[in-house]
Amino acid sequence: MSLALEKRPKISVIGTGYVGLCTAVGFASKGYSVLACDVDEAKIEKINRGLPPFHEPGLQEKLSESLAKGNLSGVVGQIDRVVGETDLTFVAVGTPSRPDGSIDLQYIESAASNIGRALKQKDTYHVTIIKSTVVPGTTQDIVKPALERESKKRCGVDFGLCMSPEFLRQGSAFQDTVNADRVVVGSFDKQSGDKLEELYRDFYSGHVPPIIRTTLSTAELIKYASNAMLATKISFINTIANICEKIPGADVKVVAAAMGLDRRIGSLFLDAGLGYGGSCFPKDVKALIACSKALGYTPELLDATENVNRKQPLKAVEFCKQQLGTLEGKKIAILGLAFKPDTDDMREARVIPIINQLLKEGATITAYDPVAMHMAQIIFKNKIQYAASTMQCLQKADCCILATEWPEFQKLTPQDFIKNMKQPILIDGRRIYDPQVFGKKMKFVALGLGQPI
Ligand SMILES: NC(=O)c1ccc[n+]([C@@H]2O[C@H](COP(=O)([O-])OP(=O)(O)OC[C@H]3O[C@@H](n4cnc5c(N)ncnc54)[C@H](O)[C@@H]3O)[C@@H](O)[C@H]2O)c1
């Protein structure tokens, strides 16, 4: 049963990146009144014009709809106002890595202090929910003291505090927000948790996912454990891929498909390739390692997950050298720059170490991605060339590395490479091409594929 419209709480969201904006638009699209706040003026200006500041399928339509209905409004700064005018505040600011792998909590601390000052002025009950990924202990030991210090009020009595990690995937972020597999409600006290659970039950009404009620630190750890598991699955299958390459006739794709049919293993995240990137897995694995070491335990398995992932992209460079000898003066075409399809995000994209190494070895690079070109230009500036299309990227190339499995690259045929490249050599870094078809027509190297028998 959903709450009557007039009984619906008002929501605010602090930080309008992938998580914050999808949360804000998710609630607004279901009729809640939402204030979305960010310190980045340019971001808010775009959002208020109906333009998401990043590429995310389906988000623009829902954002425009929400603005048109008057359910959503972007606000620059003014945390006092957004907290004052709403009942629950989700905090979705960034938690980037520090050089030692631990997370930088400055944005969380600043948001918590600002919320605390706003709570001081407020006389109605308010719940703050940490949605950013933070290491166990952060909500209790950093956020709660900041809220209490600035508000001069008591957590669990005068205001509520929860930790509810986000599990969305970039590329399907909006859909994941409105159709979650599970929802975790970590709470400082029962009342805070009850308020948030009631909100989620209303938000998902009709198809409420399993709701896990737990402590703040368990909620924090669930997020890290989930991402560490997925990252480990990827490094595991990449390890098997590396073994397959030494075994004539072996193919990791077939191994993975057969493994995935075992319900104890499951088929997802068993795609061998150049490794995981993006803003979450690398950062979260590093943070869990750092947090665990600080607690006196060395998580060797996670160290191995990270090591495998660090070396994996450089295999594309090794393959290039095996095919071309020296790379000095060779023209390499790179197809795909985003860390995965359906996003323009290049944070920790696997092409970054690949391109840097190729440049170091004297190669010239031409790259193409359907949506991430503007991001690549910020990273590589004039060190590489940028093509306007796949075919232009392949022109006169000595070798092509397929680095991101965009659907438009999956449609390419051997003929597309043969007719455009100087010498048709393709390195399939994401296993999207059929070796039976490509291997017969051109020089074709794929990760996790042993020599034909
Ligand atoms: N991106 C993902 O796929 C994903 C998925 C799950 C969890 N997370 C976690 O969620 C958090 C946010 O991730 P993201 O990718 O959305 O980050 P992001 O970097 O895209 O966005 C963070 C936003 O917070 C804003 N901000 C910083 N300090 C602020 C303040 N004091 N007040 C208002 N706004 C402020 C920044 O300007 C920025 O727009 C991180 O902890 C991340 O690990 C991310």
Short mmCIF file of C-alpha atoms and ligand atoms in Angstrom, two decimals:
data_model
loop_
_atom_site.label_atom_id
_atom_site.label_comp_id
_atom_site.label_asym_id
_atom_site.label_seq_id
_atom_site.Cartn_x
_atom_site.Cartn_y
_atom_site.Cartn_z
CA MET A 1 0.00 0.00 0.00
CA SER A 2 1.51 3.33 -0.96
CA LEU A 3 1.39 6.40 1.26
CA ALA A 4 -1.20 9.08 0.50
CA LEU A 5 0.42 11.90 -1.49
CA GLU A 6 0.11 14.46 1.32
CA LYS A 7 1.75 11.99 3.75
CA ARG A 8 4.74 11.38 1.53
CA PRO A 9 7.94 12.69 3.06
CA LYS A 10 9.95 15.31 1.18
CA ILE A 11 13.37 14.17 0.05
CA SER A 12 16.68 15.92 -0.43
CA VAL A 13 19.81 14.54 -2.03
CA ILE A 14 23.30 15.96 -1.51
CA GLY A 15 25.67 15.34 -4.41
CA THR A 16 24.27 14.93 -7.93
CA GLY A 17 26.71 12.46 -9.49
CA TYR A 18 25.55 9.08 -10.79
CA VAL A 19 24.18 7.96 -7.43
CA GLY A 20 22.71 11.26 -6.23
CA LEU A 21 21.05 12.25 -9.49
CA CYS A 22 19.59 8.77 -10.10
CA THR A 23 18.28 8.71 -6.52
CA ALA A 24 16.78 12.20 -6.92
CA VAL A 25 15.20 11.47 -10.30
CA GLY A 26 14.07 8.03 -9.07
CA PHE A 27 12.06 9.54 -6.21
CA ALA A 28 10.84 12.50 -8.29
CA SER A 29 9.68 10.19 -11.11
CA LYS A 30 7.46 8.41 -8.58
CA GLY A 31 5.86 11.65 -7.45
CA TYR A 32 7.96 12.62 -4.43
CA SER A 33 9.00 16.21 -4.01
CA VAL A 34 12.81 16.27 -4.26
CA LEU A 35 15.52 18.89 -3.82
CA ALA A 36 18.87 17.89 -5.38
CA CYS A 37 21.84 19.84 -4.12
CA ASP A 38 25.41 20.07 -5.38
CA VAL A 39 28.32 22.46 -4.88
CA ASP A 40 29.01 22.32 -8.62
CA GLU A 41 27.07 25.22 -10.10
CA ALA A 42 27.51 24.09 -13.71
CA LYS A 43 26.10 20.65 -12.89
CA ILE A 44 22.99 22.09 -11.23
CA GLU A 45 22.47 24.54 -14.07
CA LYS A 46 22.44 21.62 -16.55
CA ILE A 47 20.19 19.52 -14.35
CA ASN A 48 17.66 22.35 -14.07
CA ARG A 49 17.63 22.56 -17.89
CA GLY A 50 16.83 18.83 -18.06
CA LEU A 51 20.31 17.73 -19.12
CA PRO A 52 22.06 15.04 -17.04
CA PRO A 53 25.75 16.02 -16.66
CA PHE A 54 26.81 12.50 -17.75
CA HIS A 55 25.66 9.87 -20.24
CA GLU A 56 23.18 7.44 -18.70
CA PRO A 57 20.49 5.67 -20.77
CA GLY A 58 16.90 6.74 -19.97
CA LEU A 59 17.89 9.36 -17.40
CA GLN A 60 17.34 12.47 -19.52
CA GLU A 61 13.71 11.58 -20.26
CA LYS A 62 12.90 10.93 -16.59
CA LEU A 63 14.75 14.07 -15.49
CA SER A 64 12.81 16.26 -17.96
CA GLU A 65 9.50 14.65 -16.90
CA SER A 66 10.28 15.25 -13.21
CA LEU A 67 11.21 18.90 -13.81
CA ALA A 68 8.09 19.46 -15.92
CA LYS A 69 5.86 18.05 -13.16
CA GLY A 70 7.59 20.29 -10.62
CA ASN A 71 8.75 17.28 -8.54
CA LEU A 72 12.45 18.06 -8.76
CA SER A 73 14.57 21.12 -8.36
CA GLY A 74 18.36 21.51 -8.41
CA VAL A 75 19.94 23.75 -5.80
CA VAL A 76 23.52 25.06 -5.63
CA GLY A 77 24.91 24.62 -2.10
CA GLN A 78 22.33 25.80 0.48
CA ILE A 79 22.33 22.56 2.48
CA ASP A 80 20.59 24.47 5.29
CA ARG A 81 17.69 25.18 2.96
CA VAL A 82 17.37 21.69 1.46
CA VAL A 83 17.56 20.01 4.87
CA GLY A 84 15.20 22.59 6.36
CA GLU A 85 12.57 22.01 3.67
CA THR A 86 12.68 18.19 3.61
CA ASP A 87 12.23 15.17 5.91
CA LEU A 88 14.98 12.81 4.76
CA THR A 89 18.37 13.65 3.24
CA PHE A 90 20.41 11.20 1.19
CA VAL A 91 24.14 11.93 1.09
CA ALA A 92 25.71 10.80 -2.20
CA VAL A 93 28.93 12.82 -2.39
CA GLY A 94 32.13 11.31 -3.78
CA THR A 95 34.53 9.22 -1.65
CA PRO A 96 37.64 9.11 -3.87
CA SER A 97 40.79 7.08 -3.21
CA ARG A 98 43.81 8.55 -1.46
CA PRO A 99 47.25 7.49 -2.73
CA ASP A 100 47.46 4.78 0.00
CA GLY A 101 44.12 3.26 -1.11
CA SER A 102 42.09 4.56 1.84
CA ILE A 103 39.14 6.83 1.05
CA ASP A 104 39.12 10.60 1.21
CA LEU A 105 36.28 11.57 3.53
CA GLN A 106 36.49 15.35 3.11
CA TYR A 107 33.23 15.60 1.12
CA ILE A 108 31.39 13.37 3.61
CA GLU A 109 32.72 15.42 6.55
CA SER A 110 31.79 18.71 4.91
CA ALA A 111 28.27 17.49 4.00
CA ALA A 112 27.75 16.09 7.54
CA SER A 113 28.85 19.35 9.19
CA ASN A 114 26.53 21.36 6.93
CA ILE A 115 23.62 19.03 7.64
CA GLY A 116 24.37 19.30 11.38
CA ARG A 117 24.19 23.12 11.20
CA ALA A 118 20.88 22.85 9.35
CA LEU A 119 19.51 20.42 11.97
CA LYS A 120 20.27 22.99 14.66
CA GLN A 121 17.68 25.31 13.07
CA LYS A 122 15.10 22.56 12.58
CA ASP A 123 12.43 21.59 15.05
CA THR A 124 10.99 18.55 13.23
CA TYR A 125 12.49 15.04 13.15
CA HIS A 126 14.87 14.50 10.23
CA VAL A 127 16.75 11.43 8.99
CA THR A 128 20.14 11.62 7.26
CA ILE A 129 21.04 8.61 5.11
CA ILE A 130 24.60 7.97 3.92
CA LYS A 131 24.45 6.49 0.42
CA SER A 132 28.07 7.11 -0.52
CA THR A 133 30.36 4.10 -0.22
CA VAL A 134 32.21 4.52 3.09
CA VAL A 135 34.38 2.07 5.04
CA PRO A 136 32.92 0.39 8.14
CA GLY A 137 32.85 2.77 11.07
CA THR A 138 32.55 5.99 9.03
CA THR A 139 28.87 6.71 9.66
CA GLN A 140 29.21 6.00 13.38
CA ASP A 141 32.61 7.61 13.99
CA ILE A 142 32.72 10.51 11.51
CA VAL A 143 29.17 11.38 10.42
CA LYS A 144 27.35 11.02 13.76
CA PRO A 145 29.85 13.15 15.75
CA ALA A 146 29.75 15.88 13.05
CA LEU A 147 25.94 15.93 13.08
CA GLU A 148 25.81 16.04 16.89
CA ARG A 149 28.59 18.61 17.23
CA GLU A 150 27.06 21.06 14.75
CA SER A 151 23.41 20.56 15.70
CA LYS A 152 23.95 20.37 19.44
CA LYS A 153 21.34 17.59 19.33
CA ARG A 154 21.41 13.85 20.02
CA CYS A 155 21.42 11.19 17.31
CA GLY A 156 18.71 8.59 17.86
CA VAL A 157 16.66 11.02 19.94
CA ASP A 158 16.40 14.38 18.16
CA PHE A 159 17.31 13.21 14.66
CA GLY A 160 17.85 9.94 12.78
CA LEU A 161 20.84 8.43 10.99
CA CYS A 162 21.02 5.54 8.51
CA MET A 163 23.50 4.00 6.10
CA SER A 164 22.00 2.56 2.93
CA PRO A 165 24.58 1.62 0.31
CA GLU A 166 23.86 1.99 -3.39
CA PHE A 167 24.27 -0.94 -5.80
CA LEU A 168 23.42 0.69 -9.15
CA ARG A 169 25.56 -0.05 -12.20
CA GLN A 170 26.56 2.77 -14.52
CA GLY A 171 24.99 2.12 -17.91
CA SER A 172 21.71 1.01 -16.30
CA ALA A 173 21.83 3.32 -13.28
CA PHE A 174 18.29 4.69 -13.43
CA GLN A 175 16.70 1.29 -14.01
CA ASP A 176 18.77 -0.19 -11.17
CA THR A 177 17.60 2.61 -8.86
CA VAL A 178 13.91 1.94 -9.45
CA ASN A 179 14.28 -1.89 -9.64
CA ALA A 180 16.74 -2.87 -6.91
CA ASP A 181 17.68 -6.53 -6.22
CA ARG A 182 17.82 -5.76 -2.53
CA VAL A 183 17.82 -2.78 -0.21
CA VAL A 184 20.07 -2.48 2.83
CA VAL A 185 18.93 -0.32 5.73
CA GLY A 186 21.65 0.12 8.33
CA SER A 187 20.45 2.29 11.16
CA PHE A 188 21.81 3.90 14.30
CA ASP A 189 18.52 3.26 16.07
CA LYS A 190 15.19 1.58 15.34
CA GLN A 191 13.21 4.75 14.67
CA SER A 192 15.64 5.95 11.98
CA GLY A 193 15.56 2.54 10.29
CA ASP A 194 11.75 2.36 10.47
CA LYS A 195 11.43 5.76 8.73
CA LEU A 196 13.75 4.73 5.92
CA GLU A 197 12.16 1.29 5.53
CA GLU A 198 8.73 2.94 5.30
CA LEU A 199 10.04 5.25 2.57
CA TYR A 200 11.52 2.36 0.58
CA ARG A 201 8.33 0.27 0.96
CA ASP A 202 6.35 3.17 -0.47
CA PHE A 203 8.89 3.87 -3.23
CA TYR A 204 9.02 0.25 -4.42
CA SER A 205 5.32 -0.45 -3.70
CA GLY A 206 4.08 -3.32 -5.85
CA HIS A 207 7.50 -4.95 -6.11
CA VAL A 208 9.33 -4.38 -2.82
CA PRO A 209 12.76 -6.05 -2.95
CA PRO A 210 14.14 -7.87 0.10
CA ILE A 211 14.98 -5.24 2.74
CA ILE A 212 17.92 -6.09 5.01
CA ARG A 213 17.80 -4.28 8.37
CA THR A 214 21.15 -4.13 10.09
CA THR A 215 23.74 -2.00 11.89
CA LEU A 216 25.53 0.95 10.29
CA SER A 217 28.86 -0.88 9.98
CA THR A 218 27.35 -4.08 8.56
CA ALA A 219 25.56 -1.98 5.92
CA GLU A 220 28.86 -0.30 5.07
CA LEU A 221 30.63 -3.66 4.78
CA ILE A 222 27.89 -5.24 2.62
CA LYS A 223 28.72 -2.74 -0.14
CA TYR A 224 32.48 -3.43 -0.03
CA ALA A 225 32.00 -7.20 0.23
CA SER A 226 29.69 -7.14 -2.80
CA ASN A 227 32.07 -5.13 -4.98
CA ALA A 228 35.11 -7.11 -3.80
CA MET A 229 33.29 -10.35 -4.73
CA LEU A 230 32.45 -9.07 -8.23
CA ALA A 231 35.99 -7.75 -8.77
CA THR A 232 37.41 -11.08 -7.56
CA LYS A 233 35.14 -12.98 -9.98
CA ILE A 234 36.57 -10.88 -12.82
CA SER A 235 40.19 -11.37 -11.74
CA PHE A 236 39.45 -15.09 -11.27
CA ILE A 237 38.16 -15.58 -14.82
CA ASN A 238 41.04 -13.48 -16.16
CA THR A 239 43.42 -15.84 -14.36
CA ILE A 240 41.70 -18.78 -16.05
CA ALA A 241 41.95 -16.87 -19.36
CA ASN A 242 45.69 -16.47 -18.89
CA ILE A 243 45.99 -20.22 -18.24
CA CYS A 244 43.87 -21.02 -21.33
CA GLU A 245 46.31 -19.09 -23.52
CA LYS A 246 49.00 -21.64 -22.63
CA ILE A 247 46.80 -24.64 -23.54
CA PRO A 248 46.32 -25.49 -27.24
CA GLY A 249 42.61 -25.65 -28.12
CA ALA A 250 41.40 -24.07 -24.84
CA ASP A 251 38.92 -21.19 -24.85
CA VAL A 252 37.98 -19.27 -21.69
CA LYS A 253 34.60 -18.30 -23.17
CA VAL A 254 33.50 -21.90 -23.30
CA VAL A 255 34.98 -22.59 -19.86
CA ALA A 256 33.11 -19.59 -18.40
CA ALA A 257 29.81 -20.47 -20.11
CA ALA A 258 29.96 -24.00 -18.70
CA MET A 259 31.00 -22.78 -15.25
CA GLY A 260 28.19 -20.25 -15.23
CA LEU A 261 25.56 -22.96 -15.61
CA ASP A 262 26.47 -24.18 -12.14
CA ARG A 263 23.95 -22.36 -9.92
CA ARG A 264 26.52 -22.15 -7.16
CA ILE A 265 28.71 -20.02 -9.47
CA GLY A 266 26.29 -18.14 -11.77
CA SER A 267 27.06 -16.75 -15.21
CA LEU A 268 27.44 -13.03 -14.47
CA PHE A 269 30.84 -11.36 -14.10
CA LEU A 270 32.61 -14.26 -15.76
CA ASP A 271 33.60 -12.31 -18.86
CA ALA A 272 37.33 -12.54 -19.40
CA GLY A 273 38.90 -9.35 -20.72
CA LEU A 274 41.20 -6.46 -19.97
CA GLY A 275 40.04 -6.19 -16.36
CA TYR A 276 37.67 -4.02 -14.34
CA GLY A 277 37.72 -0.22 -14.27
CA GLY A 278 35.30 2.55 -13.40
CA SER A 279 34.84 4.65 -10.31
CA CYS A 280 33.89 1.82 -7.96
CA PHE A 281 35.60 -1.59 -8.19
CA PRO A 282 39.23 -0.36 -8.21
CA LYS A 283 38.55 2.21 -5.49
CA ASP A 284 36.44 -0.09 -3.33
CA VAL A 285 38.84 -3.06 -3.45
CA LYS A 286 41.73 -0.75 -2.53
CA ALA A 287 39.70 0.81 0.30
CA LEU A 288 38.70 -2.58 1.73
CA ILE A 289 42.33 -3.71 1.64
CA ALA A 290 43.47 -0.49 3.37
CA CYS A 291 40.69 -0.69 5.97
CA SER A 292 41.39 -4.35 6.66
CA LYS A 293 45.16 -3.75 7.00
CA ALA A 294 44.50 -0.84 9.37
CA LEU A 295 42.50 -3.30 11.48
CA GLY A 296 45.46 -5.69 11.57
CA TYR A 297 44.45 -8.24 8.92
CA THR A 298 46.08 -8.56 5.46
CA PRO A 299 43.41 -9.72 2.97
CA GLU A 300 45.68 -11.70 0.63
CA LEU A 301 42.86 -12.71 -1.69
CA LEU A 302 41.99 -9.05 -2.35
CA ASP A 303 45.65 -8.16 -2.89
CA ALA A 304 45.71 -10.89 -5.58
CA THR A 305 42.47 -9.58 -7.14
CA GLU A 306 44.06 -6.17 -7.48
CA ASN A 307 47.41 -7.44 -8.78
CA VAL A 308 45.76 -9.50 -11.51
CA ASN A 309 43.70 -6.48 -12.51
CA ARG A 310 46.71 -4.17 -12.66
CA LYS A 311 48.60 -6.47 -15.03
CA GLN A 312 45.67 -7.56 -17.22
CA PRO A 313 45.33 -4.50 -19.52
CA LEU A 314 49.02 -4.59 -20.38
CA LYS A 315 48.43 -7.95 -22.05
CA ALA A 316 46.95 -6.00 -24.98
CA VAL A 317 50.33 -4.26 -25.39
CA GLU A 318 52.19 -7.61 -25.17
CA PHE A 319 49.92 -9.03 -27.88
CA CYS A 320 50.61 -5.98 -30.08
CA LYS A 321 54.36 -6.51 -29.68
CA GLN A 322 54.08 -10.22 -30.45
CA GLN A 323 52.33 -9.33 -33.71
CA LEU A 324 54.31 -6.25 -34.76
CA GLY A 325 57.72 -6.59 -33.12
CA THR A 326 58.72 -3.05 -32.19
CA LEU A 327 55.88 -0.58 -31.77
CA GLU A 328 58.02 2.42 -32.77
CA GLY A 329 56.10 4.38 -35.42
CA LYS A 330 53.30 1.79 -35.61
CA LYS A 331 49.75 3.05 -35.83
CA ILE A 332 47.41 1.42 -33.32
CA ALA A 333 43.62 1.85 -33.52
CA ILE A 334 41.75 1.70 -30.22
CA LEU A 335 38.04 0.91 -30.35
CA GLY A 336 36.30 1.86 -27.10
CA LEU A 337 37.51 4.22 -24.38
CA ALA A 338 34.78 4.21 -21.71
CA PHE A 339 35.38 1.76 -18.86
CA LYS A 340 32.32 -0.13 -20.07
CA PRO A 341 29.53 0.31 -22.66
CA ASP A 342 26.64 2.75 -22.15
CA THR A 343 28.67 5.26 -20.19
CA ASP A 344 31.05 8.11 -21.00
CA ASP A 345 32.89 7.53 -17.71
CA MET A 346 36.62 6.92 -18.17
CA ARG A 347 37.61 6.80 -14.49
CA GLU A 348 40.14 3.93 -14.17
CA ALA A 349 39.26 2.83 -17.74
CA ARG A 350 41.52 -0.03 -18.82
CA VAL A 351 42.55 1.87 -21.96
CA ILE A 352 44.43 4.43 -19.88
CA PRO A 353 47.36 2.13 -18.93
CA ILE A 354 47.20 0.55 -22.39
CA ILE A 355 47.48 3.86 -24.25
CA ASN A 356 50.17 5.19 -21.90
CA GLN A 357 52.29 2.07 -22.46
CA LEU A 358 51.77 2.10 -26.24
CA LEU A 359 52.86 5.76 -26.34
CA LYS A 360 55.92 4.94 -24.22
CA GLU A 361 56.86 2.27 -26.77
CA GLY A 362 56.68 4.81 -29.62
CA ALA A 363 53.32 3.89 -31.18
CA THR A 364 50.88 6.46 -32.54
CA ILE A 365 47.30 6.07 -31.41
CA THR A 366 43.97 6.80 -33.04
CA ALA A 367 40.96 6.18 -30.81
CA TYR A 368 37.20 6.12 -31.14
CA ASP A 369 34.34 5.70 -28.69
CA PRO A 370 30.62 6.30 -29.33
CA VAL A 371 30.21 8.67 -26.33
CA ALA A 372 33.44 9.07 -24.33
CA MET A 373 35.53 11.15 -26.79
CA HIS A 374 35.19 14.34 -24.73
CA MET A 375 36.49 12.51 -21.65
CA ALA A 376 39.44 11.05 -23.58
CA GLN A 377 40.36 14.53 -24.81
CA ILE A 378 40.63 15.73 -21.20
CA ILE A 379 42.88 12.78 -20.30
CA PHE A 380 45.10 12.42 -23.38
CA LYS A 381 44.91 15.96 -24.85
CA ASN A 382 46.97 16.02 -28.08
CA LYS A 383 49.00 12.89 -27.29
CA ILE A 384 46.65 10.76 -29.40
CA GLN A 385 44.39 11.27 -32.41
CA TYR A 386 40.62 11.15 -32.21
CA ALA A 387 38.54 9.56 -34.96
CA ALA A 388 34.98 10.52 -35.80
CA SER A 389 33.90 6.95 -36.55
CA THR A 390 34.99 3.32 -36.30
CA MET A 391 36.00 3.21 -39.96
CA GLN A 392 38.06 6.40 -39.66
CA CYS A 393 39.76 4.96 -36.57
CA LEU A 394 40.80 1.82 -38.47
CA GLN A 395 42.24 3.74 -41.47
CA LYS A 396 45.78 2.55 -42.24
CA ALA A 397 46.24 1.06 -38.75
CA ASP A 398 48.84 -1.65 -38.18
CA CYS A 399 46.86 -3.22 -35.36
CA CYS A 400 43.49 -2.68 -33.66
CA ILE A 401 42.71 -3.23 -29.98
CA LEU A 402 39.04 -3.72 -29.11
CA ALA A 403 38.88 -2.31 -25.58
CA THR A 404 35.17 -1.70 -24.80
CA GLU A 405 32.35 -4.01 -25.89
CA TRP A 406 29.97 -1.39 -27.33
CA PRO A 407 27.15 -3.00 -29.37
CA GLU A 408 28.19 -1.11 -32.53
CA PHE A 409 31.63 -2.78 -32.41
CA GLN A 410 30.01 -6.19 -32.04
CA LYS A 411 28.46 -5.74 -35.51
CA LEU A 412 31.83 -5.34 -37.27
CA THR A 413 32.89 -8.04 -39.74
CA PRO A 414 36.42 -9.15 -40.74
CA GLN A 415 35.86 -7.22 -43.99
CA ASP A 416 35.55 -3.93 -42.08
CA PHE A 417 39.03 -4.42 -40.64
CA ILE A 418 40.57 -5.83 -43.84
CA LYS A 419 39.41 -3.02 -46.11
CA ASN A 420 40.43 -0.16 -43.77
CA MET A 421 43.62 -1.27 -42.01
CA LYS A 422 47.16 -1.27 -43.33
CA GLN A 423 47.54 -4.80 -42.01
CA PRO A 424 44.46 -6.47 -40.54
CA ILE A 425 45.49 -7.52 -37.05
CA LEU A 426 42.77 -7.49 -34.39
CA ILE A 427 43.24 -7.95 -30.65
CA ASP A 428 39.90 -8.77 -29.07
CA GLY A 429 40.31 -7.53 -25.50
CA ARG A 430 36.68 -8.23 -24.59
CA ARG A 431 35.96 -11.50 -26.37
CA ILE A 432 33.14 -10.18 -28.55
CA TYR A 433 34.18 -11.72 -31.86
CA ASP A 434 33.83 -15.33 -33.00
CA PRO A 435 37.35 -16.77 -33.39
CA GLN A 436 36.01 -19.26 -35.95
CA VAL A 437 34.93 -16.39 -38.23
CA PHE A 438 37.66 -13.83 -37.56
CA GLY A 439 40.56 -16.28 -37.15
CA LYS A 440 40.03 -17.62 -40.67
CA LYS A 441 39.95 -14.23 -42.42
CA MET A 442 42.56 -12.12 -40.63
CA LYS A 443 45.25 -12.11 -37.94
CA PHE A 444 43.12 -12.46 -34.83
CA VAL A 445 44.29 -12.60 -31.21
CA ALA A 446 41.85 -12.94 -28.33
CA LEU A 447 42.34 -12.98 -24.58
CA GLY A 448 41.93 -16.43 -23.11
CA LEU A 449 42.25 -18.32 -26.36
CA GLY A 450 44.84 -21.07 -26.75
CA GLN A 451 46.48 -21.78 -30.11
CA PRO A 452 44.24 -23.72 -32.52
CA ILE A 453 45.14 -27.43 -32.38
N1 LIG B 1 29.07 5.62 -9.72
C1 LIG B 1 28.64 4.44 -9.33
O1 LIG B 1 28.40 3.53 -10.12
C2 LIG B 1 28.41 4.17 -7.85
C3 LIG B 1 27.63 3.05 -7.49
C4 LIG B 1 27.41 2.81 -6.14
C5 LIG B 1 27.99 3.62 -5.17
N2 LIG B 1 28.77 4.69 -5.56
C6 LIG B 1 29.33 5.54 -4.51
O2 LIG B 1 28.47 6.67 -4.35
C7 LIG B 1 29.24 7.84 -4.08
C8 LIG B 1 29.01 8.88 -5.16
O3 LIG B 1 29.45 8.34 -6.38
P1 LIG B 1 29.18 9.08 -7.78
O4 LIG B 1 29.76 8.23 -8.85
O5 LIG B 1 27.74 9.46 -7.86
O6 LIG B 1 30.09 10.37 -7.54
P2 LIG B 1 30.36 11.63 -8.47
O7 LIG B 1 31.77 11.97 -8.27
O8 LIG B 1 29.82 11.38 -9.85
O9 LIG B 1 29.44 12.77 -7.80
C9 LIG B 1 29.63 13.26 -6.51
C10 LIG B 1 28.99 14.66 -6.46
O10 LIG B 1 29.02 15.16 -5.13
C11 LIG B 1 29.20 16.56 -5.19
N3 LIG B 1 29.62 17.09 -3.89
C12 LIG B 1 30.80 16.94 -3.25
N4 LIG B 1 30.77 17.54 -2.05
C13 LIG B 1 29.55 18.11 -1.92
C14 LIG B 1 28.90 18.85 -0.88
N5 LIG B 1 29.52 19.14 0.26
N6 LIG B 1 27.63 19.26 -1.10
C15 LIG B 1 26.99 18.97 -2.26
N7 LIG B 1 27.56 18.25 -3.26
C16 LIG B 1 28.81 17.82 -3.10
C17 LIG B 1 30.22 16.72 -6.30
O11 LIG B 1 30.24 18.04 -6.81
C18 LIG B 1 29.72 15.69 -7.32
O12 LIG B 1 28.82 16.26 -8.24
C19 LIG B 1 30.68 7.37 -3.96
O13 LIG B 1 30.94 7.06 -2.63
C20 LIG B 1 30.70 6.10 -4.80
O14 LIG B 1 31.70 5.20 -4.39
C21 LIG B 1 28.97 4.99 -6.88
#
